């Protein structure tokens, strides 16, 4: 039940994000003197609409996005005589840029607002893929792990007996440098031989020796057959790197976190072409890589899984991340994206400046019909990529939890 609710809520969140994006275009156009003829959420047959002033607002039957119809976006747009002077293509370059950039800006604003909410409600996770081996807690160690659950225990564990404390950072093990929790876990799990750790505390490094306790791990393999493994454990709980800012510090913390997340999102956007092979592998029976992109369907399923596990912070984080992706993706200078229209405005501006420097008049607006072949190629590539991603999400979905 909670899974289904999470899927529906996440899908509605995505729809609201797109509608919010179109609101940015609409509000900017209205405030710069352009005419917005229609603002609709969804596509297809109209379910409901109303007119306020010169704009028709409404909802259509297919909740797959939305649109904002600004009069005169191109020279081929049919205009009423009274709207000729307000055509978008006739406006000053800065006004057109403001209107086009306002959509992605709305997604950035919404994403930041969601990060602030996350900071206040749950805190902010570390975005680092490799956390330092910093001790968050120390405890006793049970003798078995069944289905991921450590058996009850009492007393002190090897880490406590060796004098480790929360806040300590392990920088070396048996003389080998340690830079992450993964590296330290590998050393400690290897067996029950004594391990010498170099531990940094308050700027001072000291050595401690501890002996991992033998623990039996009972589980199942991919085919459901029972498995048994023996590992070493010392009773360390790692610091997860989360920030828990105060109410006053939530906005600054969210700003820094957002900056890091936007950079990572940009890197992910640039890597999209390189993920085609990994997506094809997952569709044809190979393992699905965790860093491959997901479709709207796949993201909604992950959102449902987050809700089902009670991880609402991840639900909000994922929605914020998608808003940042929408913002940056729409700024790519290719038609029919906002960035493509902005590139045309920039081209016209530079071209007209050069013409004026040679004593010539302003050139004609760019003919969008001549750019349609390129636009169709972009649409076909985007459509194919989306179809491949959707197929991967259906036949081999990412297991987030």
JSON list of N, CA, C and O in Angstrom, two decimals, residues 19 21-41 50-58 66-73 77-79 82-88 91 95 99-100 102:
[
{"chain": "A", "resi": 19, "resn": "UNK", "atom": "N", "xyz": [5.04, 21.44, -14.33]},
{"chain": "A", "resi": 19, "resn": "UNK", "atom": "CA", "xyz": [4.09, 22.55, -14.32]},
{"chain": "A", "resi": 19, "resn": "UNK", "atom": "C", "xyz": [4.74, 23.81, -13.76]},
{"chain": "A", "resi": 19, "resn": "UNK", "atom": "O", "xyz": [4.51, 24.93, -14.25]},
{"chain": "A", "resi": 21, "resn": "UNK", "atom": "N", "xyz": [7.92, 24.52, -13.87]},
{"chain": "A", "resi": 21, "resn": "UNK", "atom": "CA", "xyz": [8.83, 24.98, -14.93]},
{"chain": "A", "resi": 21, "resn": "UNK", "atom": "C", "xyz": [8.09, 25.88, -15.91]},
{"chain": "A", "resi": 21, "resn": "UNK", "atom": "O", "xyz": [8.57, 26.98, -16.26]},
{"chain": "A", "resi": 22, "resn": "UNK", "atom": "N", "xyz": [6.92, 25.43, -16.36]},
{"chain": "A", "resi": 22, "resn": "UNK", "atom": "CA", "xyz": [6.14, 26.22, -17.33]},
{"chain": "A", "resi": 22, "resn": "UNK", "atom": "C", "xyz": [5.62, 27.51, -16.70]},
{"chain": "A", "resi": 22, "resn": "UNK", "atom": "O", "xyz": [5.45, 28.51, -17.39]},
{"chain": "A", "resi": 23, "resn": "UNK", "atom": "N", "xyz": [5.37, 27.48, -15.39]},
{"chain": "A", "resi": 23, "resn": "UNK", "atom": "CA", "xyz": [4.96, 28.71, -14.69]},
{"chain": "A", "resi": 23, "resn": "UNK", "atom": "C", "xyz": [6.04, 29.77, -14.82]},
{"chain": "A", "resi": 23, "resn": "UNK", "atom": "O", "xyz": [5.75, 30.97, -14.95]},
{"chain": "A", "resi": 24, "resn": "UNK", "atom": "N", "xyz": [7.30, 29.33, -14.76]},
{"chain": "A", "resi": 24, "resn": "UNK", "atom": "CA", "xyz": [8.39, 30.29, -14.90]},
{"chain": "A", "resi": 24, "resn": "UNK", "atom": "C", "xyz": [8.34, 31.00, -16.23]},
{"chain": "A", "resi": 24, "resn": "UNK", "atom": "O", "xyz": [8.47, 32.24, -16.30]},
{"chain": "A", "resi": 25, "resn": "UNK", "atom": "N", "xyz": [8.14, 30.26, -17.32]},
{"chain": "A", "resi": 25, "resn": "UNK", "atom": "CA", "xyz": [8.02, 30.88, -18.63]},
{"chain": "A", "resi": 25, "resn": "UNK", "atom": "C", "xyz": [6.82, 31.83, -18.67]},
{"chain": "A", "resi": 25, "resn": "UNK", "atom": "O", "xyz": [6.91, 32.95, -19.20]},
{"chain": "A", "resi": 26, "resn": "UNK", "atom": "N", "xyz": [5.69, 31.36, -18.14]},
{"chain": "A", "resi": 26, "resn": "UNK", "atom": "CA", "xyz": [4.46, 32.16, -18.20]},
{"chain": "A", "resi": 26, "resn": "UNK", "atom": "C", "xyz": [4.61, 33.47, -17.43]},
{"chain": "A", "resi": 26, "resn": "UNK", "atom": "O", "xyz": [4.31, 34.55, -17.96]},
{"chain": "A", "resi": 27, "resn": "UNK", "atom": "N", "xyz": [5.05, 33.39, -16.19]},
{"chain": "A", "resi": 27, "resn": "UNK", "atom": "CA", "xyz": [5.15, 34.60, -15.37]},
{"chain": "A", "resi": 27, "resn": "UNK", "atom": "C", "xyz": [6.15, 35.59, -15.95]},
{"chain": "A", "resi": 27, "resn": "UNK", "atom": "O", "xyz": [5.91, 36.80, -15.95]},
{"chain": "A", "resi": 28, "resn": "UNK", "atom": "N", "xyz": [7.28, 35.09, -16.44]},
{"chain": "A", "resi": 28, "resn": "UNK", "atom": "CA", "xyz": [8.28, 35.98, -17.03]},
{"chain": "A", "resi": 28, "resn": "UNK", "atom": "C", "xyz": [7.74, 36.65, -18.29]},
{"chain": "A", "resi": 28, "resn": "UNK", "atom": "O", "xyz": [7.96, 37.85, -18.52]},
{"chain": "A", "resi": 29, "resn": "UNK", "atom": "N", "xyz": [7.01, 35.88, -19.11]},
{"chain": "A", "resi": 29, "resn": "UNK", "atom": "CA", "xyz": [6.44, 36.45, -20.34]},
{"chain": "A", "resi": 29, "resn": "UNK", "atom": "C", "xyz": [5.41, 37.52, -20.01]},
{"chain": "A", "resi": 29, "resn": "UNK", "atom": "O", "xyz": [5.39, 38.60, -20.63]},
{"chain": "A", "resi": 30, "resn": "UNK", "atom": "N", "xyz": [4.56, 37.25, -19.04]},
{"chain": "A", "resi": 30, "resn": "UNK", "atom": "CA", "xyz": [3.53, 38.22, -18.66]},
{"chain": "A", "resi": 30, "resn": "UNK", "atom": "C", "xyz": [4.14, 39.50, -18.12]},
{"chain": "A", "resi": 30, "resn": "UNK", "atom": "O", "xyz": [3.65, 40.60, -18.41]},
{"chain": "A", "resi": 31, "resn": "UNK", "atom": "N", "xyz": [5.22, 39.37, -17.37]},
{"chain": "A", "resi": 31, "resn": "UNK", "atom": "CA", "xyz": [5.83, 40.54, -16.75]},
{"chain": "A", "resi": 31, "resn": "UNK", "atom": "C", "xyz": [6.73, 41.32, -17.70]},
{"chain": "A", "resi": 31, "resn": "UNK", "atom": "O", "xyz": [7.14, 42.44, -17.38]},
{"chain": "A", "resi": 32, "resn": "UNK", "atom": "N", "xyz": [7.05, 40.75, -18.84]},
{"chain": "A", "resi": 32, "resn": "UNK", "atom": "CA", "xyz": [7.84, 41.49, -19.84]},
{"chain": "A", "resi": 32, "resn": "UNK", "atom": "C", "xyz": [6.98, 41.95, -21.01]},
{"chain": "A", "resi": 32, "resn": "UNK", "atom": "O", "xyz": [7.51, 42.36, -22.05]},
{"chain": "A", "resi": 33, "resn": "UNK", "atom": "N", "xyz": [5.67, 41.89, -20.85]},
{"chain": "A", "resi": 33, "resn": "UNK", "atom": "CA", "xyz": [4.77, 42.45, -21.85]},
{"chain": "A", "resi": 33, "resn": "UNK", "atom": "C", "xyz": [4.35, 41.53, -22.97]},
{"chain": "A", "resi": 33, "resn": "UNK", "atom": "O", "xyz": [3.67, 41.96, -23.90]},
{"chain": "A", "resi": 34, "resn": "UNK", "atom": "N", "xyz": [4.73, 40.27, -22.91]},
{"chain": "A", "resi": 34, "resn": "UNK", "atom": "CA", "xyz": [4.31, 39.34, -23.95]},
{"chain": "A", "resi": 34, "resn": "UNK", "atom": "C", "xyz": [2.93, 38.76, -23.62]},
{"chain": "A", "resi": 34, "resn": "UNK", "atom": "O", "xyz": [2.46, 38.86, -22.48]},
{"chain": "A", "resi": 35, "resn": "UNK", "atom": "N", "xyz": [2.31, 38.16, -24.60]},
{"chain": "A", "resi": 35, "resn": "UNK", "atom": "CA", "xyz": [0.97, 37.60, -24.40]},
{"chain": "A", "resi": 35, "resn": "UNK", "atom": "C", "xyz": [1.07, 36.09, -24.24]},
{"chain": "A", "resi": 35, "resn": "UNK", "atom": "O", "xyz": [1.55, 35.39, -25.13]},
{"chain": "A", "resi": 36, "resn": "UNK", "atom": "N", "xyz": [0.56, 35.60, -23.11]},
{"chain": "A", "resi": 36, "resn": "UNK", "atom": "CA", "xyz": [0.48, 34.15, -22.88]},
{"chain": "A", "resi": 36, "resn": "UNK", "atom": "C", "xyz": [-0.95, 33.74, -23.21]},
{"chain": "A", "resi": 36, "resn": "UNK", "atom": "O", "xyz": [-1.89, 34.11, -22.51]},
{"chain": "A", "resi": 37, "resn": "UNK", "atom": "N", "xyz": [-1.11, 33.00, -24.28]},
{"chain": "A", "resi": 37, "resn": "UNK", "atom": "CA", "xyz": [-2.45, 32.61, -24.71]},
{"chain": "A", "resi": 37, "resn": "UNK", "atom": "C", "xyz": [-3.01, 31.44, -23.91]},
{"chain": "A", "resi": 37, "resn": "UNK", "atom": "O", "xyz": [-4.20, 31.42, -23.57]},
{"chain": "A", "resi": 38, "resn": "UNK", "atom": "N", "xyz": [-2.15, 30.46, -23.62]},
{"chain": "A", "resi": 38, "resn": "UNK", "atom": "CA", "xyz": [-2.63, 29.28, -22.90]},
{"chain": "A", "resi": 38, "resn": "UNK", "atom": "C", "xyz": [-1.56, 28.76, -21.94]},
{"chain": "A", "resi": 38, "resn": "UNK", "atom": "O", "xyz": [-0.36, 28.81, -22.23]},
{"chain": "A", "resi": 39, "resn": "UNK", "atom": "N", "xyz": [-2.02, 28.25, -20.80]},
{"chain": "A", "resi": 39, "resn": "UNK", "atom": "CA", "xyz": [-1.16, 27.53, -19.85]},
{"chain": "A", "resi": 39, "resn": "UNK", "atom": "C", "xyz": [-1.92, 26.27, -19.43]},
{"chain": "A", "resi": 39, "resn": "UNK", "atom": "O", "xyz": [-2.97, 26.36, -18.80]},
{"chain": "A", "resi": 40, "resn": "UNK", "atom": "N", "xyz": [-1.39, 25.12, -19.82]},
{"chain": "A", "resi": 40, "resn": "UNK", "atom": "CA", "xyz": [-2.07, 23.86, -19.52]},
{"chain": "A", "resi": 40, "resn": "UNK", "atom": "C", "xyz": [-1.12, 22.86, -18.87]},
{"chain": "A", "resi": 40, "resn": "UNK", "atom": "O", "xyz": [0.06, 22.79, -19.20]},
{"chain": "A", "resi": 41, "resn": "UNK", "atom": "N", "xyz": [-1.67, 22.08, -17.94]},
{"chain": "A", "resi": 41, "resn": "UNK", "atom": "CA", "xyz": [-0.97, 20.94, -17.36]},
{"chain": "A", "resi": 41, "resn": "UNK", "atom": "C", "xyz": [-1.50, 19.69, -18.05]},
{"chain": "A", "resi": 41, "resn": "UNK", "atom": "O", "xyz": [-2.71, 19.46, -18.05]},
{"chain": "A", "resi": 50, "resn": "UNK", "atom": "N", "xyz": [-10.31, 27.45, -17.78]},
{"chain": "A", "resi": 50, "resn": "UNK", "atom": "CA", "xyz": [-10.96, 28.71, -17.44]},
{"chain": "A", "resi": 50, "resn": "UNK", "atom": "C", "xyz": [-10.11, 29.84, -18.00]},
{"chain": "A", "resi": 50, "resn": "UNK", "atom": "O", "xyz": [-8.90, 29.67, -18.21]},
{"chain": "A", "resi": 51, "resn": "UNK", "atom": "N", "xyz": [-10.71, 30.98, -18.26]},
{"chain": "A", "resi": 51, "resn": "UNK", "atom": "CA", "xyz": [-9.97, 32.11, -18.80]},
{"chain": "A", "resi": 51, "resn": "UNK", "atom": "C", "xyz": [-9.92, 33.23, -17.77]},
{"chain": "A", "resi": 51, "resn": "UNK", "atom": "O", "xyz": [-10.95, 33.62, -17.19]},
{"chain": "A", "resi": 52, "resn": "UNK", "atom": "N", "xyz": [-8.72, 33.70, -17.56]},
{"chain": "A", "resi": 52, "resn": "UNK", "atom": "CA", "xyz": [-8.51, 34.85, -16.69]},
{"chain": "A", "resi": 52, "resn": "UNK", "atom": "C", "xyz": [-7.69, 35.86, -17.45]},
{"chain": "A", "resi": 52, "resn": "UNK", "atom": "O", "xyz": [-6.54, 35.58, -17.82]},
{"chain": "A", "resi": 53, "resn": "UNK", "atom": "N", "xyz": [-8.29, 37.02, -17.68]},
{"chain": "A", "resi": 53, "resn": "UNK", "atom": "CA", "xyz": [-7.63, 38.00, -18.51]},
{"chain": "A", "resi": 53, "resn": "UNK", "atom": "C", "xyz": [-7.49, 37.48, -19.92]},
{"chain": "A", "resi": 53, "resn": "UNK", "atom": "O", "xyz": [-8.45, 36.98, -20.52]},
{"chain": "A", "resi": 54, "resn": "UNK", "atom": "N", "xyz": [-6.27, 37.54, -20.46]},
{"chain": "A", "resi": 54, "resn": "UNK", "atom": "CA", "xyz": [-6.05, 37.10, -21.83]},
{"chain": "A", "resi": 54, "resn": "UNK", "atom": "C", "xyz": [-5.49, 35.67, -21.93]},
{"chain": "A", "resi": 54, "resn": "UNK", "atom": "O", "xyz": [-5.16, 35.20, -23.00]},
{"chain": "A", "resi": 55, "resn": "UNK", "atom": "N", "xyz": [-5.39, 34.99, -20.78]},
{"chain": "A", "resi": 55, "resn": "UNK", "atom": "CA", "xyz": [-4.79, 33.65, -20.75]},
{"chain": "A", "resi": 55, "resn": "UNK", "atom": "C", "xyz": [-5.82, 32.59, -20.38]},
{"chain": "A", "resi": 55, "resn": "UNK", "atom": "O", "xyz": [-6.60, 32.77, -19.45]},
{"chain": "A", "resi": 56, "resn": "UNK", "atom": "N", "xyz": [-5.79, 31.47, -21.10]},
{"chain": "A", "resi": 56, "resn": "UNK", "atom": "CA", "xyz": [-6.63, 30.32, -20.78]},
{"chain": "A", "resi": 56, "resn": "UNK", "atom": "C", "xyz": [-5.79, 29.33, -19.96]},
{"chain": "A", "resi": 56, "resn": "UNK", "atom": "O", "xyz": [-4.72, 28.93, -20.38]},
{"chain": "A", "resi": 57, "resn": "UNK", "atom": "N", "xyz": [-6.30, 28.97, -18.78]},
{"chain": "A", "resi": 57, "resn": "UNK", "atom": "CA", "xyz": [-5.64, 28.02, -17.90]},
{"chain": "A", "resi": 57, "resn": "UNK", "atom": "C", "xyz": [-6.45, 26.73, -17.90]},
{"chain": "A", "resi": 57, "resn": "UNK", "atom": "O", "xyz": [-7.68, 26.77, -17.90]},
{"chain": "A", "resi": 58, "resn": "UNK", "atom": "N", "xyz": [-5.76, 25.58, -17.86]},
{"chain": "A", "resi": 58, "resn": "UNK", "atom": "CA", "xyz": [-6.53, 24.35, -17.85]},
{"chain": "A", "resi": 58, "resn": "UNK", "atom": "C", "xyz": [-5.72, 23.10, -17.60]},
{"chain": "A", "resi": 58, "resn": "UNK", "atom": "O", "xyz": [-4.50, 23.13, -17.41]},
{"chain": "A", "resi": 66, "resn": "UNK", "atom": "N", "xyz": [3.31, 19.51, -19.58]},
{"chain": "A", "resi": 66, "resn": "UNK", "atom": "CA", "xyz": [2.53, 20.73, -19.64]},
{"chain": "A", "resi": 66, "resn": "UNK", "atom": "C", "xyz": [3.15, 21.67, -20.65]},
{"chain": "A", "resi": 66, "resn": "UNK", "atom": "O", "xyz": [4.22, 21.40, -21.21]},
{"chain": "A", "resi": 67, "resn": "UNK", "atom": "N", "xyz": [2.46, 22.79, -20.91]},
{"chain": "A", "resi": 67, "resn": "UNK", "atom": "CA", "xyz": [3.00, 23.74, -21.88]},
{"chain": "A", "resi": 67, "resn": "UNK", "atom": "C", "xyz": [2.47, 25.14, -21.60]},
{"chain": "A", "resi": 67, "resn": "UNK", "atom": "O", "xyz": [1.43, 25.33, -20.98]},
{"chain": "A", "resi": 68, "resn": "UNK", "atom": "N", "xyz": [3.24, 26.11, -22.09]},
{"chain": "A", "resi": 68, "resn": "UNK", "atom": "CA", "xyz": [2.90, 27.52, -21.99]},
{"chain": "A", "resi": 68, "resn": "UNK", "atom": "C", "xyz": [2.97, 28.09, -23.41]},
{"chain": "A", "resi": 68, "resn": "UNK", "atom": "O", "xyz": [4.03, 28.08, -24.03]},
{"chain": "A", "resi": 69, "resn": "UNK", "atom": "N", "xyz": [1.84, 28.55, -23.92]},
{"chain": "A", "resi": 69, "resn": "UNK", "atom": "CA", "xyz": [1.74, 29.04, -25.30]},
{"chain": "A", "resi": 69, "resn": "UNK", "atom": "C", "xyz": [1.90, 30.56, -25.31]},
{"chain": "A", "resi": 69, "resn": "UNK", "atom": "O", "xyz": [0.98, 31.30, -24.96]},
{"chain": "A", "resi": 70, "resn": "UNK", "atom": "N", "xyz": [3.09, 31.02, -25.72]},
{"chain": "A", "resi": 70, "resn": "UNK", "atom": "CA", "xyz": [3.38, 32.45, -25.79]},
{"chain": "A", "resi": 70, "resn": "UNK", "atom": "C", "xyz": [3.22, 32.90, -27.24]},
{"chain": "A", "resi": 70, "resn": "UNK", "atom": "O", "xyz": [3.78, 32.27, -28.15]},
{"chain": "A", "resi": 71, "resn": "UNK", "atom": "N", "xyz": [2.48, 33.94, -27.46]},
{"chain": "A", "resi": 71, "resn": "UNK", "atom": "CA", "xyz": [2.21, 34.42, -28.82]},
{"chain": "A", "resi": 71, "resn": "UNK", "atom": "C", "xyz": [3.51, 34.83, -29.52]},
{"chain": "A", "resi": 71, "resn": "UNK", "atom": "O", "xyz": [4.33, 35.56, -28.95]},
{"chain": "A", "resi": 72, "resn": "UNK", "atom": "N", "xyz": [3.69, 34.33, -30.74]},
{"chain": "A", "resi": 72, "resn": "UNK", "atom": "CA", "xyz": [4.82, 34.76, -31.56]},
{"chain": "A", "resi": 72, "resn": "UNK", "atom": "C", "xyz": [6.16, 34.22, -31.13]},
{"chain": "A", "resi": 72, "resn": "UNK", "atom": "O", "xyz": [7.16, 34.94, -31.23]},
{"chain": "A", "resi": 73, "resn": "UNK", "atom": "N", "xyz": [6.22, 32.95, -30.73]},
{"chain": "A", "resi": 73, "resn": "UNK", "atom": "CA", "xyz": [7.52, 32.38, -30.38]},
{"chain": "A", "resi": 73, "resn": "UNK", "atom": "C", "xyz": [8.41, 32.30, -31.62]},
{"chain": "A", "resi": 73, "resn": "UNK", "atom": "O", "xyz": [9.63, 32.39, -31.53]},
{"chain": "A", "resi": 77, "resn": "UNK", "atom": "N", "xyz": [4.28, 31.63, -36.32]},
{"chain": "A", "resi": 77, "resn": "UNK", "atom": "CA", "xyz": [3.13, 31.58, -35.42]},
{"chain": "A", "resi": 77, "resn": "UNK", "atom": "C", "xyz": [2.04, 32.52, -35.93]},
{"chain": "A", "resi": 77, "resn": "UNK", "atom": "O", "xyz": [2.31, 33.69, -36.24]},
{"chain": "A", "resi": 78, "resn": "UNK", "atom": "N", "xyz": [0.81, 32.01, -36.02]},
{"chain": "A", "resi": 78, "resn": "UNK", "atom": "CA", "xyz": [-0.30, 32.86, -36.46]},
{"chain": "A", "resi": 78, "resn": "UNK", "atom": "C", "xyz": [-0.70, 33.82, -35.33]},
{"chain": "A", "resi": 78, "resn": "UNK", "atom": "O", "xyz": [-0.92, 33.40, -34.20]},
{"chain": "A", "resi": 79, "resn": "UNK", "atom": "N", "xyz": [-0.78, 35.09, -35.67]},
{"chain": "A", "resi": 79, "resn": "UNK", "atom": "CA", "xyz": [-1.05, 36.12, -34.67]},
{"chain": "A", "resi": 79, "resn": "UNK", "atom": "C", "xyz": [-2.26, 36.95, -35.06]},
{"chain": "A", "resi": 79, "resn": "UNK", "atom": "O", "xyz": [-2.47, 37.24, -36.25]},
{"chain": "A", "resi": 82, "resn": "UNK", "atom": "N", "xyz": [-3.87, 42.56, -33.31]},
{"chain": "A", "resi": 82, "resn": "UNK", "atom": "CA", "xyz": [-3.57, 43.32, -32.10]},
{"chain": "A", "resi": 82, "resn": "UNK", "atom": "C", "xyz": [-2.41, 42.74, -31.30]},
{"chain": "A", "resi": 82, "resn": "UNK", "atom": "O", "xyz": [-1.90, 43.39, -30.37]},
{"chain": "A", "resi": 83, "resn": "UNK", "atom": "N", "xyz": [-1.98, 41.52, -31.66]},
{"chain": "A", "resi": 83, "resn": "UNK", "atom": "CA", "xyz": [-0.89, 40.88, -30.92]},
{"chain": "A", "resi": 83, "resn": "UNK", "atom": "C", "xyz": [0.46, 40.99, -31.64]},
{"chain": "A", "resi": 83, "resn": "UNK", "atom": "O", "xyz": [1.47, 40.52, -31.12]},
{"chain": "A", "resi": 84, "resn": "UNK", "atom": "N", "xyz": [0.45, 41.60, -32.82]},
{"chain": "A", "resi": 84, "resn": "UNK", "atom": "CA", "xyz": [1.68, 41.65, -33.62]},
{"chain": "A", "resi": 84, "resn": "UNK", "atom": "C", "xyz": [2.84, 42.29, -32.85]},
{"chain": "A", "resi": 84, "resn": "UNK", "atom": "O", "xyz": [3.95, 41.78, -32.85]},
{"chain": "A", "resi": 85, "resn": "UNK", "atom": "N", "xyz": [2.57, 43.40, -32.20]},
{"chain": "A", "resi": 85, "resn": "UNK", "atom": "CA", "xyz": [3.65, 44.12, -31.52]},
{"chain": "A", "resi": 85, "resn": "UNK", "atom": "C", "xyz": [4.15, 43.40, -30.27]},
{"chain": "A", "resi": 85, "resn": "UNK", "atom": "O", "xyz": [5.24, 43.69, -29.78]},
{"chain": "A", "resi": 86, "resn": "UNK", "atom": "N", "xyz": [3.35, 42.46, -29.78]},
{"chain": "A", "resi": 86, "resn": "UNK", "atom": "CA", "xyz": [3.73, 41.73, -28.57]},
{"chain": "A", "resi": 86, "resn": "UNK", "atom": "C", "xyz": [4.34, 40.36, -28.86]},
{"chain": "A", "resi": 86, "resn": "UNK", "atom": "O", "xyz": [4.62, 39.59, -27.94]},
{"chain": "A", "resi": 87, "resn": "UNK", "atom": "N", "xyz": [4.53, 40.05, -30.14]},
{"chain": "A", "resi": 87, "resn": "UNK", "atom": "CA", "xyz": [5.11, 38.75, -30.51]},
{"chain": "A", "resi": 87, "resn": "UNK", "atom": "C", "xyz": [6.47, 38.57, -29.84]},
{"chain": "A", "resi": 87, "resn": "UNK", "atom": "O", "xyz": [7.28, 39.49, -29.78]},
{"chain": "A", "resi": 88, "resn": "UNK", "atom": "N", "xyz": [6.70, 37.38, -29.35]},
{"chain": "A", "resi": 88, "resn": "UNK", "atom": "CA", "xyz": [7.94, 37.12, -28.62]},
{"chain": "A", "resi": 88, "resn": "UNK", "atom": "C", "xyz": [9.17, 37.35, -29.49]},
{"chain": "A", "resi": 88, "resn": "UNK", "atom": "O", "xyz": [10.17, 37.93, -29.03]},
{"chain": "A", "resi": 91, "resn": "UNK", "atom": "N", "xyz": [10.53, 40.93, -29.50]},
{"chain": "A", "resi": 91, "resn": "UNK", "atom": "CA", "xyz": [10.95, 41.59, -28.27]},
{"chain": "A", "resi": 91, "resn": "UNK", "atom": "C", "xyz": [12.48, 41.71, -28.18]},
{"chain": "A", "resi": 91, "resn": "UNK", "atom": "O", "xyz": [13.21, 41.04, -28.92]},
{"chain": "A", "resi": 95, "resn": "UNK", "atom": "N", "xyz": [14.75, 40.33, -22.93]},
{"chain": "A", "resi": 95, "resn": "UNK", "atom": "CA", "xyz": [13.43, 39.86, -22.50]},
{"chain": "A", "resi": 95, "resn": "UNK", "atom": "C", "xyz": [13.22, 38.40, -22.91]},
{"chain": "A", "resi": 95, "resn": "UNK", "atom": "O", "xyz": [12.70, 37.59, -22.14]},
{"chain": "A", "resi": 99, "resn": "UNK", "atom": "N", "xyz": [12.67, 35.14, -20.36]},
{"chain": "A", "resi": 99, "resn": "UNK", "atom": "CA", "xyz": [11.53, 34.23, -20.46]},
{"chain": "A", "resi": 99, "resn": "UNK", "atom": "C", "xyz": [11.99, 32.79, -20.64]},
{"chain": "A", "resi": 99, "resn": "UNK", "atom": "O", "xyz": [11.48, 31.87, -19.99]},
{"chain": "A", "resi": 100, "resn": "UNK", "atom": "N", "xyz": [12.97, 32.58, -21.48]},
{"chain": "A", "resi": 100, "resn": "UNK", "atom": "CA", "xyz": [13.45, 31.22, -21.75]},
{"chain": "A", "resi": 100, "resn": "UNK", "atom": "C", "xyz": [14.19, 30.63, -20.55]},
{"chain": "A", "resi": 100, "resn": "UNK", "atom": "O", "xyz": [14.09, 29.44, -20.26]},
{"chain": "A", "resi": 102, "resn": "UNK", "atom": "N", "xyz": [13.66, 31.43, -17.43]},
{"chain": "A", "resi": 102, "resn": "UNK", "atom": "CA", "xyz": [12.82, 31.39, -16.24]},
{"chain": "A", "resi": 102, "resn": "UNK", "atom": "C", "xyz": [12.33, 29.99, -15.92]},
{"chain": "A", "resi": 102, "resn": "UNK", "atom": "O", "xyz": [12.14, 29.64, -14.75]}
]
